[in-house]
Amino acid sequence: MKQRLSPATQQHLVLTPQLRQAIRLLQLSAAELEAEVADAVASNPLLDWQEDATPAEPEADAAPPEPATPEQAEPALDEPWDRDAEPWQERGAAVAGRDDGDGIEQPDVEDSLQDHLLWQLHLGHFNPRDSRIGIALIDAIDDDGYLREDLAALVAGLRPDIDTTAEEMLPVLHRIQQFDPVGVGARDLGECLRLQLQALPADTPARELALAIAAGPLQLLPKLGIDGMRALLGCTAAAAEAAVQLLRTLDPRPGASYGALPAGSYIRPDCVVWRQQGLWQVALAAGALPRVAIQRDYQQMIRHASAGDADYLRGHLQEARWLLKGLEARADTLLRVVRRLVHEQAAFLEFGPQALRPLTLRSVAADLGLHESTVSRAIARKYVRTPRGTQALRDFFASGIGTDDGGSASSTAIQDRIRQLVAAENPRKPLSDARLADTLKVEGVPVARRTVAKYREALQIPASHERMRIG
């Protein structure tokens, strides 16, 4: 079945530089987006900051608003975002004002490239053996996103725990290479570029010729140039130029943007979630969509400028339009994803981690008609402000384990239950992993003892003999 693309994504299929910019904007955090737009305003004379409109204060004796119907209060999950129809600034500012502080918090943990890849691995339904192999592969990926270590060396490092071969490792590596960021896990520059080209729509102009260059004569490109590539590949000069330009839009260091946050960094929520008359509402946080606009005075100068000046201004005008469309596409995708997460994990917002349902990138992407990598970029280093505090969007996802009643329980909920059981145990007779597993089984969640041990270690809870207290 052909995957349905969102309207925002379809708009970016024609112009590869515009598509690349939209992808880049989507994966930026709120602070990075602000810096990116500030740089664009400083370098582009046709961009200018737009003054924020001050929301009108309600009158003291104004009548309370009419109760909203479910159709009015519940955001439509399938409707495209309308910049003019969504009063996100007023809502975000109003909701942010209910809590203490300005919504900027210090993150609890740093999110490195390895953290991002391991999180996707744990949601990928790998069997235990492939999961161990995947962890070894991810540990060997460097900060630029490349797997430079030989597979034979990784095979030797896994023994004697796992007896595998380089050939058996390859399918796991190929799955990791489908993770976000696109191009991660490549063993050289050519493979990195091929992975990114293969992720583009099949009808992207010059894609096939660019794949041929990346698969073969890529190293000869600086020496041969466009004319040499044309002669080597037997194509026209225009086709060779288009293929080379497409290659230049790709990212040769896909992992570089996922470095760990420096110490002392702070986060700014991208969205705000609040409850109104029993229904969960979602809006962009104040400042999540930078208020920039095209400078109309410069735009009008194009008609009267000389040929050289007009071309200069038209180039910057096109870049300004791409930026504005990219910002709106980012806001559209982010709101759609967060609304789906809130829709799926309403119990998590209500009761906490113990009520978290199993949820994967694949299921959210299928519901929204997006690619998994798009959803992954949309939630990477993004945070939402809720009545339970500021949460990372990745916290809304969890792998699942089947229960006796035919349902499923998320790994996060099981870990939270283990934490509760250990907190309530008799310190003179702490619960062993086997007894914890038996207790969970009685509660309808059949979890193996080794799985309990893995979750306990993830929670940094010592083994039972280390938790024993006498007196």
Coordinates of C-alpha atoms in Angstrom, one line a residue:
M1 CA 0.0 0.0 0.0
K2 CA 1.4 3.4 -1.0
Q3 CA 2.0 5.6 2.0
R4 CA 0.0 8.8 2.2
L5 CA 2.1 11.9 2.6
S6 CA 0.9 15.0 4.5
P7 CA 0.2 18.1 2.4
A8 CA 3.1 19.9 4.0
T9 CA 5.4 17.1 2.9
Q10 CA 4.0 17.0 -0.6
Q11 CA 4.8 20.7 -1.0
H12 CA 8.5 20.0 -0.4
L13 CA 8.9 17.2 -3.0
V14 CA 9.7 19.5 -5.9
L15 CA 12.5 21.6 -4.6
T16 CA 15.2 19.5 -2.9
P17 CA 16.8 22.5 -1.1
Q18 CA 13.4 23.4 0.4
L19 CA 12.8 19.7 1.4
R20 CA 16.2 19.7 3.1
Q21 CA 15.5 22.9 5.0
A22 CA 12.1 21.6 6.1
I23 CA 13.7 18.4 7.5
R24 CA 16.4 20.5 9.2
L25 CA 13.8 22.8 10.9
L26 CA 11.7 19.8 12.0
Q27 CA 14.5 18.2 14.0
L28 CA 15.7 21.4 15.7
S29 CA 14.9 21.9 19.3
A30 CA 13.1 25.1 20.4
A31 CA 16.3 26.9 21.4
E32 CA 18.1 25.8 18.2
L33 CA 15.2 27.0 16.1
E34 CA 15.3 30.4 17.7
A35 CA 19.0 30.7 16.9
E36 CA 18.5 29.4 13.3
V37 CA 15.8 32.0 12.6
A38 CA 17.8 34.8 14.2
D39 CA 20.7 34.0 11.9
A40 CA 18.3 34.0 8.9
V41 CA 16.9 37.4 9.9
A42 CA 20.4 38.8 10.3
S43 CA 21.6 37.5 6.9
N44 CA 18.5 38.0 4.8
P45 CA 17.4 41.7 4.2
L46 CA 13.9 40.5 3.2
L47 CA 13.2 38.9 6.6
D48 CA 12.3 40.9 9.6
W49 CA 10.9 40.3 13.1
Q50 CA 7.1 40.7 13.4
E51 CA 5.9 42.5 16.4
D52 CA 3.8 40.4 18.7
A53 CA 0.2 41.4 19.1
T54 CA -0.7 41.9 22.7
P55 CA -3.8 39.8 23.7
A56 CA -6.7 41.8 24.9
E57 CA -7.4 41.5 28.6
P58 CA -10.9 40.1 29.3
E59 CA -13.2 42.5 31.2
A60 CA -13.7 41.8 34.8
D61 CA -17.5 41.5 34.5
A62 CA -17.4 39.6 31.2
A63 CA -19.7 36.6 31.1
P64 CA -18.0 33.2 31.2
P65 CA -17.6 31.5 27.9
E66 CA -20.2 29.0 26.8
P67 CA -19.2 25.4 27.5
A68 CA -17.4 23.9 24.5
T69 CA -18.8 20.8 22.9
P70 CA -16.5 17.9 22.4
E71 CA -16.3 18.7 18.7
Q72 CA -15.3 22.3 19.5
A73 CA -12.9 21.6 22.4
E74 CA -11.1 18.5 21.0
P75 CA -8.6 19.4 18.3
A76 CA -9.3 17.6 15.1
L77 CA -6.5 15.1 14.5
D78 CA -6.7 15.0 10.8
E79 CA -7.3 18.7 9.9
P80 CA -4.3 20.7 8.7
W81 CA -3.0 23.4 11.0
D82 CA -4.2 26.9 10.2
R83 CA -1.8 29.6 11.3
D84 CA -4.6 32.2 11.5
A85 CA -7.3 30.0 13.0
E86 CA -5.2 28.6 15.8
P87 CA -4.7 31.2 18.6
W88 CA -1.6 29.4 19.8
Q89 CA 0.1 32.4 21.2
E90 CA -2.7 33.5 23.5
R91 CA -3.4 29.9 24.6
G92 CA 0.3 29.1 25.2
A93 CA 0.9 32.3 27.1
A94 CA -2.2 31.9 29.2
V95 CA -1.4 28.3 30.1
A96 CA 2.2 29.0 30.7
G97 CA 1.1 31.7 33.1
R98 CA -0.7 29.2 35.3
D99 CA 2.6 27.6 36.4
D100 CA 5.5 29.0 38.2
G101 CA 8.5 30.1 36.2
D102 CA 8.7 30.9 32.5
G103 CA 8.6 27.4 31.2
I104 CA 12.4 27.0 30.7
E105 CA 13.8 24.1 32.7
Q106 CA 17.1 22.3 33.0
P107 CA 16.9 18.8 31.4
D108 CA 17.4 15.8 33.7
V109 CA 19.6 13.9 31.3
E110 CA 21.7 14.6 28.2
D111 CA 20.4 13.1 25.0
S112 CA 23.2 11.8 22.9
L113 CA 23.2 10.2 19.5
Q114 CA 23.5 6.8 21.1
D115 CA 20.6 7.6 23.4
H116 CA 18.5 8.5 20.4
L117 CA 19.4 5.3 18.5
L118 CA 19.0 3.0 21.5
W119 CA 15.5 4.5 22.2
Q120 CA 14.5 3.6 18.6
L121 CA 16.1 0.1 19.0
H122 CA 14.0 -0.6 22.1
L123 CA 10.8 0.4 20.2
G124 CA 11.8 -1.7 17.1
H125 CA 10.5 -5.1 18.2
F126 CA 13.9 -6.8 18.0
N127 CA 14.3 -10.2 19.5
P128 CA 16.7 -10.5 22.4
R129 CA 19.6 -11.7 20.3
D130 CA 19.3 -9.0 17.7
S131 CA 18.8 -6.4 20.4
R132 CA 22.2 -7.4 21.9
I133 CA 23.8 -7.2 18.5
G134 CA 22.1 -3.8 17.8
I135 CA 23.4 -2.4 21.1
A136 CA 26.9 -3.4 20.1
L137 CA 26.6 -1.8 16.7
I138 CA 25.1 1.4 18.2
D139 CA 27.9 1.6 20.8
A140 CA 30.4 1.5 17.9
I141 CA 28.8 4.4 15.9
D142 CA 30.8 7.6 16.3
D143 CA 29.6 11.1 16.9
D144 CA 29.3 11.8 13.2
G145 CA 27.0 8.8 12.8
Y146 CA 29.4 6.4 11.1
L147 CA 30.2 2.8 11.9
R148 CA 33.9 2.9 11.3
E149 CA 34.8 -0.3 13.3
D150 CA 35.1 -3.5 11.3
L151 CA 32.2 -6.0 11.8
A152 CA 34.7 -8.8 12.5
A153 CA 36.0 -6.8 15.5
L154 CA 32.4 -6.4 16.8
V155 CA 31.8 -10.1 16.4
A156 CA 34.9 -10.9 18.5
G157 CA 33.7 -8.4 21.1
L158 CA 30.4 -10.1 21.5
R159 CA 31.9 -13.5 22.3
P160 CA 31.5 -15.6 24.3
D161 CA 28.0 -14.2 25.3
I162 CA 26.8 -14.2 21.7
D163 CA 28.3 -16.4 19.0
T164 CA 27.5 -14.6 15.7
T165 CA 29.1 -13.7 12.4
A166 CA 29.5 -10.6 10.3
E167 CA 26.9 -11.9 7.9
E168 CA 24.4 -12.3 10.7
M169 CA 25.1 -8.8 11.9
L170 CA 24.3 -7.2 8.5
P171 CA 20.5 -7.5 8.7
V172 CA 20.5 -5.8 12.1
L173 CA 22.8 -3.0 10.8
H174 CA 20.5 -2.5 7.8
R175 CA 17.6 -2.0 10.2
I176 CA 19.6 0.5 12.3
Q177 CA 20.4 2.4 9.1
Q178 CA 16.7 3.0 8.7
F179 CA 16.7 4.9 12.0
D180 CA 16.7 8.7 12.4
P181 CA 18.9 10.5 11.5
V182 CA 18.8 9.3 7.9
G183 CA 22.3 8.0 6.9
V184 CA 23.3 6.9 10.4
G185 CA 25.3 3.6 10.7
A186 CA 27.0 4.1 7.3
R187 CA 30.4 2.6 6.9
D188 CA 31.7 5.3 4.5
L189 CA 30.6 8.5 2.8
G190 CA 29.2 6.8 -0.2
E191 CA 26.9 4.6 1.8
C192 CA 25.8 7.5 4.0
L193 CA 24.8 9.5 0.9
R194 CA 23.1 6.5 -0.7
L195 CA 21.0 5.9 2.5
Q196 CA 19.8 9.5 2.3
L197 CA 19.0 9.4 -1.4
Q198 CA 17.1 6.1 -0.9
A199 CA 14.9 7.9 1.7
L200 CA 13.9 10.6 -0.9
P201 CA 10.8 10.1 -3.0
A202 CA 11.4 8.0 -6.1
D203 CA 10.4 10.9 -8.4
T204 CA 13.0 13.3 -6.9
P205 CA 14.8 14.9 -9.9
A206 CA 18.3 13.4 -10.5
R207 CA 17.9 10.9 -7.7
E208 CA 18.9 7.8 -9.8
L209 CA 22.0 9.5 -11.3
A210 CA 23.0 10.8 -7.8
L211 CA 22.7 7.2 -6.5
A212 CA 25.0 6.0 -9.3
I213 CA 27.6 8.6 -8.4
A214 CA 27.4 7.8 -4.7
A215 CA 27.7 4.0 -5.4
G216 CA 30.8 4.3 -7.6
P217 CA 32.8 7.3 -8.8
L218 CA 32.1 9.6 -5.7
Q219 CA 35.8 9.8 -4.8
L220 CA 36.6 10.9 -8.3
L221 CA 34.1 13.8 -8.3
P222 CA 36.6 16.5 -7.0
K223 CA 39.1 15.5 -9.7
L224 CA 36.8 14.9 -12.6
G225 CA 34.3 17.6 -12.0
I226 CA 31.0 17.9 -13.9
D227 CA 32.4 17.3 -17.4
G228 CA 34.3 14.2 -16.2
M229 CA 31.2 12.8 -14.5
R230 CA 29.2 13.5 -17.7
A231 CA 31.7 11.5 -19.8
L232 CA 32.0 8.7 -17.2
L233 CA 28.3 8.2 -16.8
G234 CA 27.3 8.9 -20.3
C235 CA 24.7 11.6 -19.5
T236 CA 24.1 15.2 -20.4
A237 CA 26.0 18.0 -18.7
A238 CA 22.7 19.3 -17.2
A239 CA 21.8 15.9 -15.7
A240 CA 25.3 15.6 -14.2
E241 CA 25.0 19.1 -12.7
A242 CA 21.6 18.3 -11.2
A243 CA 22.9 15.1 -9.7
V244 CA 25.9 16.8 -8.1
Q245 CA 23.7 19.6 -6.8
L246 CA 21.4 17.0 -5.2
L247 CA 24.4 15.3 -3.6
R248 CA 25.5 18.7 -2.2
T249 CA 22.2 19.1 -0.3
L250 CA 22.8 15.9 1.7
D251 CA 24.4 15.7 5.1
P252 CA 27.8 14.1 5.2
R253 CA 27.7 14.0 9.1
P254 CA 24.2 12.9 10.0
G255 CA 25.0 12.3 13.6
A256 CA 26.6 15.7 14.3
S257 CA 23.4 17.4 15.2
Y258 CA 22.6 14.8 18.0
G259 CA 25.4 15.6 20.3
A260 CA 24.8 15.7 24.0
L261 CA 23.6 18.9 25.4
P262 CA 26.3 20.9 27.1
A263 CA 26.3 21.1 30.9
G264 CA 24.0 23.8 32.1
S265 CA 21.7 23.8 29.1
Y266 CA 18.1 24.6 29.5
I267 CA 15.0 23.4 27.6
R268 CA 12.0 25.4 26.4
P269 CA 8.7 23.5 25.8
D270 CA 7.5 23.4 22.2
C271 CA 3.9 22.7 23.1
V272 CA 1.5 23.1 26.0
V273 CA -1.1 20.6 27.1
W274 CA -3.9 21.5 29.5
R275 CA -7.3 20.2 30.5
Q276 CA -10.4 22.2 29.7
Q277 CA -13.8 21.0 30.8
G278 CA -12.6 17.4 30.9
L279 CA -10.9 17.4 27.5
W280 CA -7.2 17.6 26.8
Q281 CA -6.1 20.6 24.7
V282 CA -2.9 21.1 22.8
A283 CA -1.3 24.3 21.5
L284 CA 2.1 25.6 20.5
A285 CA 3.9 27.2 23.4
A286 CA 4.5 30.9 23.4
G287 CA 7.5 31.6 21.2
A288 CA 7.5 28.1 19.6
L289 CA 6.8 29.6 16.2
P290 CA 9.1 32.6 15.7
R291 CA 7.3 35.7 14.6
V292 CA 9.1 36.6 11.3
A293 CA 7.7 38.0 8.1
I294 CA 8.8 39.2 4.7
Q295 CA 10.0 42.8 4.6
R296 CA 7.5 44.3 2.1
D297 CA 9.6 47.4 1.4
Y298 CA 12.4 45.3 0.0
Q299 CA 10.0 43.1 -1.8
Q300 CA 8.6 46.1 -3.7
M301 CA 12.1 47.3 -4.6
I302 CA 12.5 44.3 -6.8
R303 CA 10.3 45.8 -9.5
H304 CA 12.4 49.0 -9.7
A305 CA 15.9 47.6 -9.1
S306 CA 18.6 47.0 -11.7
A307 CA 18.9 43.5 -13.1
G308 CA 21.8 42.5 -10.7
D309 CA 20.0 43.9 -7.6
A310 CA 16.7 42.3 -8.6
D311 CA 18.3 38.9 -8.9
Y312 CA 20.0 39.3 -5.5
L313 CA 16.7 40.3 -3.9
R314 CA 14.7 37.5 -5.7
G315 CA 17.2 35.0 -4.3
H316 CA 16.7 36.2 -0.8
L317 CA 12.9 36.4 -1.3
Q318 CA 12.8 32.8 -2.3
E319 CA 14.9 31.8 0.7
A320 CA 12.5 33.9 3.0
R321 CA 9.5 32.1 1.6
W322 CA 11.1 28.7 2.0
L323 CA 11.8 29.6 5.6
L324 CA 8.3 30.7 6.4
K325 CA 6.8 27.6 4.7
G326 CA 9.3 25.4 6.6
L327 CA 8.3 27.0 9.9
E328 CA 4.6 26.5 9.2
A329 CA 5.2 22.9 8.1
R330 CA 7.2 22.3 11.3
A331 CA 4.4 23.7 13.4
D332 CA 1.8 21.6 11.5
T333 CA 3.7 18.4 11.9
L334 CA 4.6 19.0 15.6
L335 CA 0.9 19.8 16.5
R336 CA -0.4 16.7 14.6
V337 CA 2.1 14.5 16.4
V338 CA 1.5 15.9 19.9
R339 CA -2.3 15.8 19.4
R340 CA -2.0 12.1 18.5
L341 CA 0.3 11.4 21.5
V342 CA -2.2 13.1 23.8
H343 CA -5.0 11.2 22.2
E344 CA -3.2 7.9 22.7
Q345 CA -1.7 8.6 26.2
A346 CA -4.5 10.5 28.0
A347 CA -4.2 8.1 30.9
F348 CA -0.5 8.8 31.2
L349 CA -1.3 12.5 31.6
E350 CA -4.0 11.7 34.1
F351 CA -2.4 9.0 36.3
G352 CA 1.3 9.0 35.5
P353 CA 3.8 6.5 34.1
Q354 CA 2.0 3.4 35.4
A355 CA -0.8 4.2 32.9
L356 CA 1.4 4.5 29.9
R357 CA 0.2 2.5 27.0
P358 CA 2.5 0.7 24.5
L359 CA 3.1 3.0 21.6
T360 CA 5.6 2.9 18.8
L361 CA 6.8 5.3 16.1
R362 CA 5.4 3.0 13.5
S363 CA 1.9 3.1 14.8
V364 CA 1.9 6.9 15.2
A365 CA 3.3 7.3 11.7
A366 CA 0.7 5.0 10.2
D367 CA -2.1 6.9 12.0
L368 CA -0.9 10.3 10.7
G369 CA 0.2 9.2 7.2
L370 CA 3.8 10.1 7.8
H371 CA 7.1 8.3 7.6
E372 CA 8.6 7.0 10.8
S373 CA 11.7 9.2 10.4
T374 CA 9.4 12.2 10.1
V375 CA 7.8 11.4 13.5
S376 CA 11.2 10.6 15.0
R377 CA 12.5 14.1 13.9
A378 CA 9.3 15.7 15.2
I379 CA 9.8 14.4 18.7
A380 CA 13.6 14.6 18.9
R381 CA 14.6 17.0 21.7
K382 CA 11.1 18.3 21.9
Y383 CA 9.3 18.9 25.1
V384 CA 5.7 19.5 26.1
R385 CA 4.4 21.3 29.2
T386 CA 1.7 19.4 31.0
P387 CA 0.0 19.6 34.4
R388 CA 2.4 16.8 35.5
G389 CA 5.4 18.9 34.5
T390 CA 7.5 19.3 31.4
Q391 CA 7.8 16.0 29.6
A392 CA 10.0 14.9 26.7
L393 CA 7.9 13.7 23.8
R394 CA 9.8 10.5 23.7
D395 CA 8.4 9.7 27.1
F396 CA 5.0 9.2 25.5
F397 CA 6.4 6.1 23.7
A398 CA 7.0 2.6 25.2
S399 CA 7.4 -0.9 24.0
G400 CA 4.8 -3.4 25.1
I401 CA 4.5 -6.8 26.7
G402 CA 1.4 -9.0 26.3
T403 CA -0.8 -9.6 29.4
D404 CA -3.0 -12.5 30.4
D405 CA -6.2 -10.7 29.5
G406 CA -5.1 -10.3 25.9
G407 CA -4.0 -6.7 26.3
S408 CA -0.5 -5.3 26.7
A409 CA 1.4 -3.3 29.2
S410 CA 4.2 -0.8 28.5
S411 CA 7.7 -1.4 29.7
T412 CA 7.5 2.0 31.4
A413 CA 4.4 1.0 33.3
I414 CA 6.1 -2.3 34.4
Q415 CA 9.2 -0.4 35.6
D416 CA 7.0 1.9 37.5
R417 CA 5.2 -1.0 39.2
I418 CA 8.6 -2.6 40.1
R419 CA 9.7 0.7 41.7
Q420 CA 6.4 0.7 43.7
L421 CA 6.9 -2.9 44.8
V422 CA 10.5 -2.3 45.9
A423 CA 9.5 0.9 47.8
A424 CA 6.8 -1.0 49.8
E425 CA 8.9 -4.2 50.5
N426 CA 10.1 -5.3 53.9
P427 CA 13.7 -4.1 54.2
R428 CA 14.5 -7.2 56.2
K429 CA 13.2 -9.5 53.4
P430 CA 13.6 -7.6 50.1
L431 CA 11.9 -9.0 47.1
S432 CA 14.1 -11.0 44.7
D433 CA 13.8 -10.7 41.0
A434 CA 12.0 -14.0 40.9
R435 CA 9.4 -12.9 43.5
L436 CA 8.9 -9.6 41.6
A437 CA 8.3 -11.6 38.5
D438 CA 5.8 -13.8 40.4
T439 CA 4.0 -10.8 41.7
L440 CA 3.7 -9.2 38.3
K441 CA 2.4 -12.5 36.9
V442 CA -0.3 -12.7 39.6
E443 CA -1.3 -9.1 38.5
G444 CA -1.7 -10.4 34.9
V445 CA 1.7 -9.3 33.5
P446 CA 3.8 -12.4 32.7
V447 CA 7.4 -11.1 32.8
A448 CA 10.4 -13.3 32.9
R449 CA 12.9 -13.0 35.8
R450 CA 15.7 -11.8 33.5
T451 CA 13.4 -9.1 32.2
V452 CA 12.7 -7.9 35.7
A453 CA 16.4 -7.9 36.4
K454 CA 16.9 -5.8 33.3
Y455 CA 14.2 -3.3 34.3
R456 CA 15.5 -3.2 37.9
E457 CA 19.0 -2.4 36.7
A458 CA 17.6 0.3 34.3
L459 CA 16.0 1.9 37.4
Q460 CA 19.3 1.7 39.2
I461 CA 17.8 -0.5 42.0
P462 CA 20.4 -2.7 43.7
A463 CA 19.9 -6.5 43.8
S464 CA 17.8 -7.9 46.7
H465 CA 20.9 -8.9 48.8
E466 CA 22.2 -5.4 48.6
R467 CA 18.9 -3.9 49.7
M468 CA 18.7 -6.0 52.9
R469 CA 18.6 -3.9 56.1
I470 CA 18.8 -5.4 59.6
G471 CA 17.4 -3.6 62.6

